[in-house]
């Protein structure tokens, strides 16, 4: 029988959520053993940067999410390139593919998502990829030739991100999006059109309202990709296919266990699962969404980090609550600057849209019952955080909502009590020193 | 840690804080050269004037910095000792996620990177505070809860 190693905290997944948890644990427990296992062979890297790696060979060193000595400095043990094959939740044991067993006191599932790959003829052909890991980016980079032409299936954030990287590498790209517009889950119609225009200007062909039904290769079975066939019979010649339809929570480790799942692992406001001593965060989890008012999968980096942080504190015995996250995105591809959060495609007519378009900027909020439920700022995005914080903190904005989309939006657009509480010296805090010094000497001309 | 607070009634909206912020972060030590002979860097604070109200806003180096927690690349960090929130522009990829979450709107785009207040690290007083003609900015130690 394999020898069982022991650790106080076991974290499965070495990314946003896992690192967030490890940092929180170390903030309160400097001594308890922390072990992170990841089936990726690299130290924690910024996943969104894989497009930068594909585009311009951004080095692993530059992609690292934390300094290279992070784990050493914090006394964190890592098992990289090793997959946890199964869990015994009752016995508090994880079995690694190598045969090693790890006994744990507190477990965090930070296993993230896995790419959705639909059943489709020809997917085994050479030249078909997904795009969620550094290994994917490396594989695509290797497959690119000067005459490459790519079809990207899916016009969401990941599809647009791989498209930009391919375009930067000189590869012609066609995006095939099933719905009637790209980025349809994170942008409203107008902003989608703006994004589509920016892509087109960079030579990207966008086909909406259609799906790929078949990947063709030469030779027919197991050869290299030669084209894809759409559901209407149209053929698009290409030698690269990237499947970028989205990700789903990676639930395999808890399938059939006592851990309650829906679309993702269901967690409470402490990021605890239905199973004692087992926590979850990030893309694998279904955590509180303050806009939906219920648990939802919101697969974005900041929510993974924050959820991990809350999980870590609780695992280490320092109670912490997850304020909740929501869908939030920031788009910088193809020279765009668009940020959005919450509901940008209202399900019914009960949302009031307050908007303002000026110059090449657009500011929009969706208000319901006096509260901001969604926001989208493009162009001059700088003041967007003011609005995001009002939305997250559930501030009733009915009396000043018009000001939140004005071109001169600032903290002074808020009611006085709000900006005063943010900017003034808090009256209750003791002031120890206010050094008054002579202004610095300044040279004025020569 | 010490932070810059606004004493709003004393602010006359003169924008000297803005000028001195730019000057402090320019490579020239000469005011005229910094502004007339070169392109001055972006100010790392913002002056808001909606008469009669005026004040300047910069990063508050939050105890729970939303920008640091949201940063996709690890470019934004909060120094464990000084509490200063700073950006490593080598690591910043200009994704603007921090801009979306900063409640002070204290982060600006600067080309394909971000720019923000660094509290004039290394100086006894931030330049904006040192050069405010009317003590409208207060650099004060606050005890954290
Ligand atoms: C191309 C791309 C661009 C993106 N851009 C953005 C963006 O701009 N903004 C944004 O907010 N988000 C973006 N995201 C989403 C963001 O990357 C994710 O939300 C985030 O990575 C989730 O972090 P996580 O810690 O939950 O899981 P992940 O980052 O998915 O990491 C989970 C890790 O666990 C490992 N693992 C899983 N199962 C096991 C096992 N059994 N044993 C060992 N290891 C295991 C996985 O291999 C993986 O390394 C992007 C994603 C992609 C792919």
GROMACS .gro file of C-alpha atoms in nm, chain A residues 14-444:
model
  431
   14UNK     CA    1  -0.288   2.600  -0.857
   15UNK     CA    2  -0.448   2.906  -1.011
   16UNK     CA    3  -0.648   3.213  -0.906
   17UNK     CA    4  -0.857   3.030  -0.646
   18UNK     CA    5  -0.581   2.810  -0.510
   19UNK     CA    6  -0.338   3.097  -0.469
   20UNK     CA    7  -0.605   3.318  -0.310
   21UNK     CA    8  -0.668   3.046  -0.053
   22UNK     CA    9  -0.301   2.979   0.015
   23UNK     CA   10  -0.235   3.348   0.077
   24UNK     CA   11  -0.526   3.376   0.317
   25UNK     CA   12  -0.425   3.061   0.504
   26UNK     CA   13  -0.073   3.196   0.546
   27UNK     CA   14  -0.207   3.530   0.669
   28UNK     CA   15  -0.351   3.354   0.973
   29UNK     CA   16  -0.165   3.024   1.002
   30UNK     CA   17   0.208   3.049   0.941
   31UNK     CA   18   0.288   2.694   1.044
   32UNK     CA   19   0.015   2.454   0.927
   33UNK     CA   20   0.129   2.248   0.629
   34UNK     CA   21  -0.014   2.364   0.297
   35UNK     CA   22   0.003   2.145  -0.012
   36UNK     CA   23  -0.109   2.249  -0.360
   37UNK     CA   24  -0.156   1.988  -0.630
   38UNK     CA   25  -0.194   2.073  -0.995
   39UNK     CA   26  -0.197   1.859  -1.304
   40UNK     CA   27  -0.041   2.146  -1.494
   41UNK     CA   28   0.339   2.132  -1.474
   42UNK     CA   29   0.392   2.507  -1.423
   43UNK     CA   30   0.392   2.733  -1.119
   44UNK     CA   31   0.072   2.939  -1.092
   45UNK     CA   32   0.044   3.152  -1.404
   46UNK     CA   33  -0.207   3.405  -1.526
   47UNK     CA   34  -0.445   3.203  -1.740
   48UNK     CA   35  -0.576   3.503  -1.937
   49UNK     CA   36  -0.216   3.566  -2.048
   50UNK     CA   37  -0.207   3.252  -2.261
   51UNK     CA   38  -0.327   3.470  -2.549
   52UNK     CA   39  -0.022   3.689  -2.495
   53UNK     CA   40   0.192   3.377  -2.503
   54UNK     CA   41   0.040   3.267  -2.832
   55UNK     CA   42   0.056   3.617  -2.980
   56UNK     CA   43   0.409   3.713  -2.893
   57UNK     CA   44   0.567   3.429  -2.702
   58UNK     CA   45   0.525   3.601  -2.363
   59UNK     CA   46   0.762   3.403  -2.137
   60UNK     CA   47   0.642   3.185  -1.851
   61UNK     CA   48   0.844   3.407  -1.620
   62UNK     CA   49   0.635   3.709  -1.720
   63UNK     CA   50   0.315   3.507  -1.694
   64UNK     CA   51   0.376   3.398  -1.335
   65UNK     CA   52   0.096   3.512  -1.107
   66UNK     CA   53   0.330   3.534  -0.810
   67UNK     CA   54   0.708   3.571  -0.779
   68UNK     CA   55   0.904   3.254  -0.853
   69UNK     CA   56   0.994   3.205  -0.484
   70UNK     CA   57   0.634   3.245  -0.365
   71UNK     CA   58   0.578   2.888  -0.246
   72UNK     CA   59   0.920   2.859  -0.092
   73UNK     CA   60   0.882   3.187   0.094
   74UNK     CA   61   0.545   3.082   0.233
   75UNK     CA   62   0.642   2.725   0.307
   76UNK     CA   63   0.391   2.583   0.062
   77UNK     CA   64   0.452   2.238  -0.081
   78UNK     CA   65   0.358   2.188  -0.444
   79UNK     CA   66   0.297   1.875  -0.645
   80UNK     CA   67   0.302   1.998  -1.003
   81UNK     CA   68   0.220   1.795  -1.310
   82UNK     CA   69   0.032   1.553  -1.086
   83UNK     CA   70  -0.335   1.482  -1.104
   84UNK     CA   71  -0.556   1.394  -0.810
   85UNK     CA   72  -0.731   1.083  -0.936
   86UNK     CA   73  -0.986   1.034  -0.661
   87UNK     CA   74  -1.100   1.149  -0.318
   88UNK     CA   75  -1.215   0.967  -0.010
   89UNK     CA   76  -1.406   1.240   0.165
   90UNK     CA   77  -1.494   1.039   0.476
   91UNK     CA   78  -1.136   0.931   0.530
   92UNK     CA   79  -1.000   1.271   0.433
   93UNK     CA   80  -0.770   1.119   0.175
   94UNK     CA   81  -0.677   1.222  -0.179
   95UNK     CA   82  -0.521   0.977  -0.421
   96UNK     CA   83  -0.276   1.113  -0.671
   97UNK     CA   84  -0.237   0.945  -1.010
   98UNK     CA   85   0.120   0.846  -0.918
   99UNK     CA   86  -0.027   0.625  -0.647
  100UNK     CA   87   0.060   0.856  -0.362
  101UNK     CA   88  -0.203   0.918  -0.095
  102UNK     CA   89  -0.239   1.250   0.082
  103UNK     CA   90  -0.427   1.281   0.407
  104UNK     CA   91  -0.576   1.625   0.474
  105UNK     CA   92  -0.764   1.811   0.743
  106UNK     CA   93  -0.918   2.079   0.519
  107UNK     CA   94  -0.964   2.042   0.146
  108UNK     CA   95  -1.018   2.308  -0.119
  109UNK     CA   96  -1.152   2.221  -0.460
  110UNK     CA   97  -1.009   2.487  -0.691
  111UNK     CA   98  -1.015   2.266  -0.997
  112UNK     CA   99  -1.154   2.531  -1.229
  113UNK     CA  100  -1.333   2.459  -1.551
  114UNK     CA  101  -1.276   2.242  -1.851
  115UNK     CA  102  -1.350   2.343  -2.208
  116UNK     CA  103  -1.682   2.240  -2.354
  117UNK     CA  104  -1.624   2.021  -2.656
  118UNK     CA  105  -1.940   1.925  -2.839
  119UNK     CA  106  -1.977   1.592  -3.009
  120UNK     CA  107  -1.879   1.653  -3.365
  121UNK     CA  108  -1.743   1.448  -3.652
  122UNK     CA  109  -1.375   1.500  -3.725
  123UNK     CA  110  -1.266   1.649  -3.391
  124UNK     CA  111  -0.981   1.397  -3.370
  125UNK     CA  112  -0.816   1.554  -3.676
  126UNK     CA  113  -0.471   1.712  -3.638
  127UNK     CA  114  -0.507   2.084  -3.595
  128UNK     CA  115  -0.808   2.092  -3.361
  129UNK     CA  116  -0.745   2.267  -3.031
  130UNK     CA  117  -0.910   2.412  -2.725
  131UNK     CA  118  -0.774   2.726  -2.556
  132UNK     CA  119  -0.770   2.723  -2.179
  133UNK     CA  120  -0.417   2.627  -2.078
  134UNK     CA  121  -0.060   2.730  -2.148
  135UNK     CA  122  -0.012   2.387  -2.304
  136UNK     CA  123  -0.295   2.470  -2.549
  137UNK     CA  124  -0.127   2.798  -2.638
  138UNK     CA  125   0.205   2.623  -2.695
  139UNK     CA  126   0.043   2.356  -2.911
  140UNK     CA  127  -0.134   2.612  -3.128
  141UNK     CA  128   0.185   2.815  -3.160
  142UNK     CA  129   0.363   2.505  -3.290
  143UNK     CA  130   0.093   2.427  -3.540
  144UNK     CA  131   0.092   2.773  -3.701
  145UNK     CA  132   0.252   2.796  -4.046
  146UNK     CA  133   0.280   3.100  -4.275
  147UNK     CA  134  -0.022   2.981  -4.471
  148UNK     CA  135  -0.240   2.900  -4.170
  149UNK     CA  136  -0.607   2.986  -4.173
  150UNK     CA  137  -0.816   2.928  -3.862
  151UNK     CA  138  -1.179   2.876  -3.771
  152UNK     CA  139  -1.264   2.967  -3.413
  153UNK     CA  140  -1.583   2.804  -3.293
  154UNK     CA  141  -1.749   3.035  -3.042
  155UNK     CA  142  -1.746   3.413  -3.024
  156UNK     CA  143  -1.725   3.454  -2.646
  157UNK     CA  144  -1.439   3.599  -2.446
  158UNK     CA  145  -1.207   3.302  -2.497
  159UNK     CA  146  -1.286   3.290  -2.870
  160UNK     CA  147  -1.211   3.659  -2.911
  161UNK     CA  148  -0.895   3.626  -2.705
  162UNK     CA  149  -0.754   3.343  -2.918
  163UNK     CA  150  -0.863   3.528  -3.231
  164UNK     CA  151  -0.663   3.834  -3.137
  165UNK     CA  152  -0.355   3.621  -3.070
  166UNK     CA  153  -0.391   3.441  -3.404
  167UNK     CA  154  -0.438   3.769  -3.592
  168UNK     CA  155  -0.123   3.904  -3.428
  169UNK     CA  156   0.056   3.595  -3.558
  170UNK     CA  157  -0.064   3.671  -3.910
  171UNK     CA  158  -0.326   3.397  -3.920
  172UNK     CA  159  -0.655   3.472  -4.095
  173UNK     CA  160  -0.948   3.390  -3.870
  174UNK     CA  161  -1.317   3.317  -3.916
  175UNK     CA  162  -1.528   3.312  -3.601
  176UNK     CA  163  -1.840   3.097  -3.614
  177UNK     CA  164  -2.091   3.201  -3.349
  178UNK     CA  165  -2.417   3.017  -3.304
  179UNK     CA  166  -2.610   3.313  -3.162
  180UNK     CA  167  -2.683   3.628  -3.360
  181UNK     CA  168  -2.385   3.826  -3.226
  182UNK     CA  169  -2.043   3.779  -3.069
  183UNK     CA  170  -1.982   3.834  -2.696
  184UNK     CA  171  -2.357   3.804  -2.649
  185UNK     CA  172  -2.340   3.703  -2.283
  186UNK     CA  173  -2.126   3.989  -2.160
  187UNK     CA  174  -2.222   4.277  -2.391
  188UNK     CA  175  -2.548   4.431  -2.504
  189UNK     CA  176  -2.637   4.454  -2.871
  190UNK     CA  177  -2.473   4.790  -2.928
  191UNK     CA  178  -2.144   4.699  -2.765
  192UNK     CA  179  -2.140   4.365  -2.948
  193UNK     CA  180  -2.170   4.556  -3.274
  194UNK     CA  181  -1.885   4.783  -3.166
  195UNK     CA  182  -1.668   4.481  -3.090
  196UNK     CA  183  -1.764   4.311  -3.418
  197UNK     CA  184  -1.662   4.623  -3.605
  198UNK     CA  185  -1.322   4.631  -3.433
  199UNK     CA  186  -1.265   4.265  -3.522
  200UNK     CA  187  -1.368   4.320  -3.883
  201UNK     CA  188  -1.129   4.612  -3.910
  202UNK     CA  189  -0.854   4.366  -3.821
  203UNK     CA  190  -0.959   4.135  -4.099
  204UNK     CA  191  -1.155   3.887  -3.889
  205UNK     CA  192  -1.452   3.727  -4.062
  206UNK     CA  193  -1.750   3.675  -3.833
  207UNK     CA  194  -2.027   3.431  -3.917
  208UNK     CA  195  -2.319   3.449  -3.674
  209UNK     CA  196  -2.631   3.238  -3.651
  210UNK     CA  197  -2.451   2.927  -3.770
  211UNK     CA  198  -2.271   2.630  -3.622
  212UNK     CA  199  -1.993   2.402  -3.733
  213UNK     CA  200  -2.130   2.054  -3.785
  214UNK     CA  201  -1.821   1.874  -3.909
  215UNK     CA  202  -1.444   1.906  -3.925
  216UNK     CA  203  -1.294   1.769  -4.246
  217UNK     CA  204  -0.941   1.642  -4.280
  218UNK     CA  205  -0.699   1.501  -4.535
  219UNK     CA  206  -0.681   1.203  -4.535
  220UNK     CA  207  -1.042   1.173  -4.426
  221UNK     CA  208  -0.977   0.991  -4.097
  222UNK     CA  209  -0.713   1.115  -3.854
  223UNK     CA  210  -0.547   1.345  -4.106
  224UNK     CA  211  -0.485   1.720  -4.082
  225UNK     CA  212  -0.773   1.965  -4.083
  226UNK     CA  213  -0.864   2.086  -4.432
  227UNK     CA  214  -1.196   2.262  -4.371
  228UNK     CA  215  -1.507   2.276  -4.159
  229UNK     CA  216  -1.863   2.230  -4.278
  230UNK     CA  217  -2.138   2.447  -4.135
  231UNK     CA  218  -2.484   2.314  -4.061
  232UNK     CA  219  -2.610   2.475  -4.382
  233UNK     CA  220  -2.352   2.288  -4.590
  234UNK     CA  221  -2.116   2.580  -4.642
  235UNK     CA  222  -1.750   2.480  -4.632
  236UNK     CA  223  -1.478   2.698  -4.480
  237UNK     CA  224  -1.125   2.594  -4.577
  238UNK     CA  225  -0.884   2.607  -4.282
  239UNK     CA  226  -0.600   2.416  -4.124
  240UNK     CA  227  -0.660   2.516  -3.762
  241UNK     CA  228  -0.977   2.482  -3.559
  242UNK     CA  229  -1.009   2.623  -3.209
  243UNK     CA  230  -1.308   2.509  -3.008
  244UNK     CA  231  -1.391   2.801  -2.775
  245UNK     CA  232  -1.750   2.745  -2.675
  246UNK     CA  233  -1.694   2.798  -2.306
  247UNK     CA  234  -1.600   2.611  -1.991
  248UNK     CA  235  -1.793   2.397  -1.749
  249UNK     CA  236  -1.702   2.326  -1.386
  250UNK     CA  237  -1.457   2.039  -1.352
  251UNK     CA  238  -1.662   1.819  -1.122
  252UNK     CA  239  -1.514   1.475  -1.188
  253UNK     CA  240  -1.352   1.448  -0.843
  254UNK     CA  241  -1.681   1.486  -0.657
  255UNK     CA  242  -1.912   1.305  -0.896
  256UNK     CA  243  -2.121   1.060  -0.698
  257UNK     CA  244  -1.995   1.192  -0.363
  258UNK     CA  245  -2.182   1.369  -0.083
  259UNK     CA  246  -2.068   1.706  -0.213
  260UNK     CA  247  -2.380   1.878  -0.343
  261UNK     CA  248  -2.353   2.003  -0.696
  262UNK     CA  249  -2.576   2.177  -0.942
  263UNK     CA  250  -2.396   2.322  -1.244
  264UNK     CA  251  -2.100   2.365  -1.012
  265UNK     CA  252  -2.011   2.271  -0.656
  266UNK     CA  253  -2.261   2.449  -0.434
  267UNK     CA  254  -2.096   2.655  -0.160
  268UNK     CA  255  -2.229   2.877   0.117
  269UNK     CA  256  -2.107   3.226   0.199
  270UNK     CA  257  -1.804   3.072   0.370
  271UNK     CA  258  -1.721   2.885   0.049
  272UNK     CA  259  -1.792   2.562   0.236
  273UNK     CA  260  -1.952   2.273   0.048
  274UNK     CA  261  -2.218   2.045   0.188
  275UNK     CA  262  -1.937   1.817   0.307
  276UNK     CA  263  -1.753   1.893   0.630
  277UNK     CA  264  -1.400   2.028   0.585
  278UNK     CA  265  -1.443   2.055   0.209
  279UNK     CA  266  -1.445   2.395   0.043
  280UNK     CA  267  -1.467   2.509  -0.319
  281UNK     CA  268  -1.407   2.829  -0.513
  282UNK     CA  269  -1.352   2.967  -0.860
  283UNK     CA  270  -1.472   2.825  -1.189
  284UNK     CA  271  -1.569   2.492  -1.032
  285UNK     CA  272  -1.794   2.651  -0.772
  286UNK     CA  273  -2.144   2.785  -0.771
  287UNK     CA  274  -2.116   3.069  -0.522
  288UNK     CA  275  -2.334   3.364  -0.428
  289UNK     CA  276  -2.402   3.611  -0.708
  290UNK     CA  277  -2.514   3.944  -0.563
  291UNK     CA  278  -2.701   4.039  -0.878
  292UNK     CA  279  -2.883   3.709  -0.925
  293UNK     CA  280  -2.947   3.698  -0.549
  294UNK     CA  281  -2.864   3.328  -0.558
  295UNK     CA  282  -2.578   3.094  -0.631
  296UNK     CA  283  -2.439   3.093  -0.982
  297UNK     CA  284  -2.127   2.993  -1.169
  298UNK     CA  285  -1.943   3.317  -1.252
  299UNK     CA  286  -1.623   3.198  -1.415
  300UNK     CA  287  -1.400   3.504  -1.394
  301UNK     CA  288  -1.059   3.548  -1.238
  302UNK     CA  289  -1.138   3.807  -0.965
  303UNK     CA  290  -1.424   3.598  -0.828
  304UNK     CA  291  -1.201   3.291  -0.817
  305UNK     CA  292  -0.931   3.478  -0.625
  306UNK     CA  293  -1.177   3.637  -0.381
  307UNK     CA  294  -1.365   3.313  -0.325
  308UNK     CA  295  -1.037   3.135  -0.265
  309UNK     CA  296  -0.935   3.400  -0.017
  310UNK     CA  297  -1.257   3.360   0.180
  311UNK     CA  298  -1.224   2.980   0.169
  312UNK     CA  299  -0.865   3.005   0.294
  313UNK     CA  300  -0.957   3.218   0.593
  314UNK     CA  301  -1.235   2.983   0.692
  315UNK     CA  302  -1.019   2.676   0.643
  316UNK     CA  303  -0.765   2.829   0.879
  317UNK     CA  304  -1.031   2.904   1.138
  318UNK     CA  305  -1.071   3.279   1.079
  319UNK     CA  306  -1.436   3.332   0.989
  320UNK     CA  307  -1.483   3.528   0.667
  321UNK     CA  308  -1.780   3.581   0.441
  322UNK     CA  309  -1.795   3.603   0.064
  323UNK     CA  310  -1.970   3.925  -0.029
  324UNK     CA  311  -2.062   3.761  -0.354
  325UNK     CA  312  -1.945   3.807  -0.709
  326UNK     CA  313  -2.118   3.857  -1.035
  327UNK     CA  314  -2.044   3.828  -1.403
  328UNK     CA  315  -1.788   4.098  -1.477
  329UNK     CA  316  -1.563   4.146  -1.773
  330UNK     CA  317  -1.314   4.383  -1.912
  331UNK     CA  318  -1.226   4.374  -2.277
  332UNK     CA  319  -0.905   4.509  -2.418
  333UNK     CA  320  -0.881   4.308  -2.735
  334UNK     CA  321  -0.840   4.475  -3.076
  335UNK     CA  322  -0.787   4.813  -2.915
  336UNK     CA  323  -1.126   4.808  -2.747
  337UNK     CA  324  -1.184   4.930  -2.394
  338UNK     CA  325  -1.512   4.793  -2.266
  339UNK     CA  326  -1.602   4.695  -1.911
  340UNK     CA  327  -1.929   4.535  -1.816
  341UNK     CA  328  -2.084   4.371  -1.513
  342UNK     CA  329  -2.413   4.225  -1.401
  343UNK     CA  330  -2.716   4.215  -1.626
  344UNK     CA  331  -2.641   4.368  -1.966
  345UNK     CA  332  -2.913   4.178  -2.148
  346UNK     CA  333  -3.221   4.219  -1.929
  347UNK     CA  334  -3.455   3.921  -1.935
  348UNK     CA  335  -3.770   4.137  -1.930
  349UNK     CA  336  -3.896   4.494  -1.949
  350UNK     CA  337  -3.864   4.571  -1.580
  351UNK     CA  338  -3.518   4.723  -1.618
  352UNK     CA  339  -3.471   5.089  -1.694
  353UNK     CA  340  -3.178   5.168  -1.921
  354UNK     CA  341  -3.000   5.492  -1.840
  355UNK     CA  342  -2.742   5.571  -2.104
  356UNK     CA  343  -2.528   5.837  -2.256
  357UNK     CA  344  -2.322   5.827  -2.571
  358UNK     CA  345  -2.065   6.098  -2.630
  359UNK     CA  346  -1.762   6.105  -2.856
  360UNK     CA  347  -1.652   5.746  -2.885
  361UNK     CA  348  -1.761   5.665  -2.532
  362UNK     CA  349  -2.075   5.493  -2.416
  363UNK     CA  350  -2.203   5.472  -2.060
  364UNK     CA  351  -2.498   5.257  -1.968
  365UNK     CA  352  -2.657   5.126  -1.654
  366UNK     CA  353  -2.955   4.898  -1.608
  367UNK     CA  354  -3.160   5.000  -1.305
  368UNK     CA  355  -3.433   4.803  -1.133
  369UNK     CA  356  -3.624   4.922  -0.826
  370UNK     CA  357  -3.367   5.195  -0.779
  371UNK     CA  358  -3.067   4.960  -0.778
  372UNK     CA  359  -2.805   4.914  -1.045
  373UNK     CA  360  -2.833   4.563  -1.184
  374UNK     CA  361  -2.597   4.596  -1.476
  375UNK     CA  362  -2.342   4.832  -1.627
  376UNK     CA  363  -2.144   4.878  -1.946
  377UNK     CA  364  -1.883   5.145  -2.004
  378UNK     CA  365  -1.680   5.174  -2.322
  379UNK     CA  366  -1.422   5.424  -2.440
  380UNK     CA  367  -1.348   5.636  -2.135
  381UNK     CA  368  -1.384   5.358  -1.882
  382UNK     CA  369  -1.195   5.514  -1.590
  383UNK     CA  370  -1.489   5.605  -1.364
  384UNK     CA  371  -1.660   5.266  -1.407
  385UNK     CA  372  -1.540   5.145  -1.068
  386UNK     CA  373  -1.751   5.407  -0.891
  387UNK     CA  374  -2.059   5.256  -1.051
  388UNK     CA  375  -1.948   4.899  -0.988
  389UNK     CA  376  -1.906   4.971  -0.619
  390UNK     CA  377  -2.255   5.125  -0.597
  391UNK     CA  378  -2.393   4.817  -0.767
  392UNK     CA  379  -2.206   4.576  -0.541
  393UNK     CA  380  -2.289   4.766  -0.223
  394UNK     CA  381  -2.657   4.785  -0.325
  395UNK     CA  382  -2.683   5.161  -0.301
  396UNK     CA  383  -3.016   5.302  -0.416
  397UNK     CA  384  -2.925   5.535  -0.701
  398UNK     CA  385  -3.270   5.646  -0.808
  399UNK     CA  386  -3.211   6.010  -0.722
  400UNK     CA  387  -2.880   6.041  -0.907
  401UNK     CA  388  -2.872   5.769  -1.171
  402UNK     CA  389  -2.855   6.016  -1.463
  403UNK     CA  390  -2.532   6.154  -1.321
  404UNK     CA  391  -2.374   5.807  -1.330
  405UNK     CA  392  -2.367   5.807  -1.709
  406UNK     CA  393  -2.269   6.172  -1.754
  407UNK     CA  394  -1.938   6.252  -1.921
  408UNK     CA  395  -1.812   6.422  -1.602
  409UNK     CA  396  -1.888   6.124  -1.378
  410UNK     CA  397  -1.672   6.133  -1.066
  411UNK     CA  398  -1.707   6.083  -0.695
  412UNK     CA  399  -1.857   6.432  -0.679
  413UNK     CA  400  -2.150   6.298  -0.883
  414UNK     CA  401  -2.260   6.104  -0.577
  415UNK     CA  402  -2.464   6.247  -0.292
  416UNK     CA  403  -2.242   6.442  -0.056
  417UNK     CA  404  -2.261   6.193   0.228
  418UNK     CA  405  -2.128   5.922   0.000
  419UNK     CA  406  -1.823   6.103  -0.130
  420UNK     CA  407  -1.749   6.254   0.208
  421UNK     CA  408  -1.741   5.916   0.374
  422UNK     CA  409  -1.500   5.792   0.112
  423UNK     CA  410  -1.258   6.082   0.099
  424UNK     CA  411  -1.258   6.263   0.429
  425UNK     CA  412  -1.051   6.170   0.726
  426UNK     CA  413  -1.274   5.938   0.924
  427UNK     CA  414  -1.372   6.138   1.235
  428UNK     CA  415  -1.349   5.836   1.462
  429UNK     CA  416  -0.990   5.753   1.378
  430UNK     CA  417  -0.723   5.903   1.596
  431UNK     CA  418  -0.485   6.121   1.402
  432UNK     CA  419  -0.136   6.070   1.527
  433UNK     CA  420   0.061   6.302   1.307
  434UNK     CA  421   0.003   6.555   1.038
  435UNK     CA  422   0.350   6.672   0.949
  436UNK     CA  423   0.348   7.019   0.807
  437UNK     CA  424   0.660   7.090   0.610
  438UNK     CA  425   0.775   7.364   0.385
  439UNK     CA  426   0.673   7.304   0.023
  440UNK     CA  427   0.949   7.147  -0.180
  441UNK     CA  428   1.187   7.377  -0.359
  442UNK     CA  429   1.107   7.378  -0.724
  443UNK     CA  430   1.325   7.495  -1.009
  444UNK     CA  431   1.132   7.716  -1.243
   0.00000   0.00000   0.00000
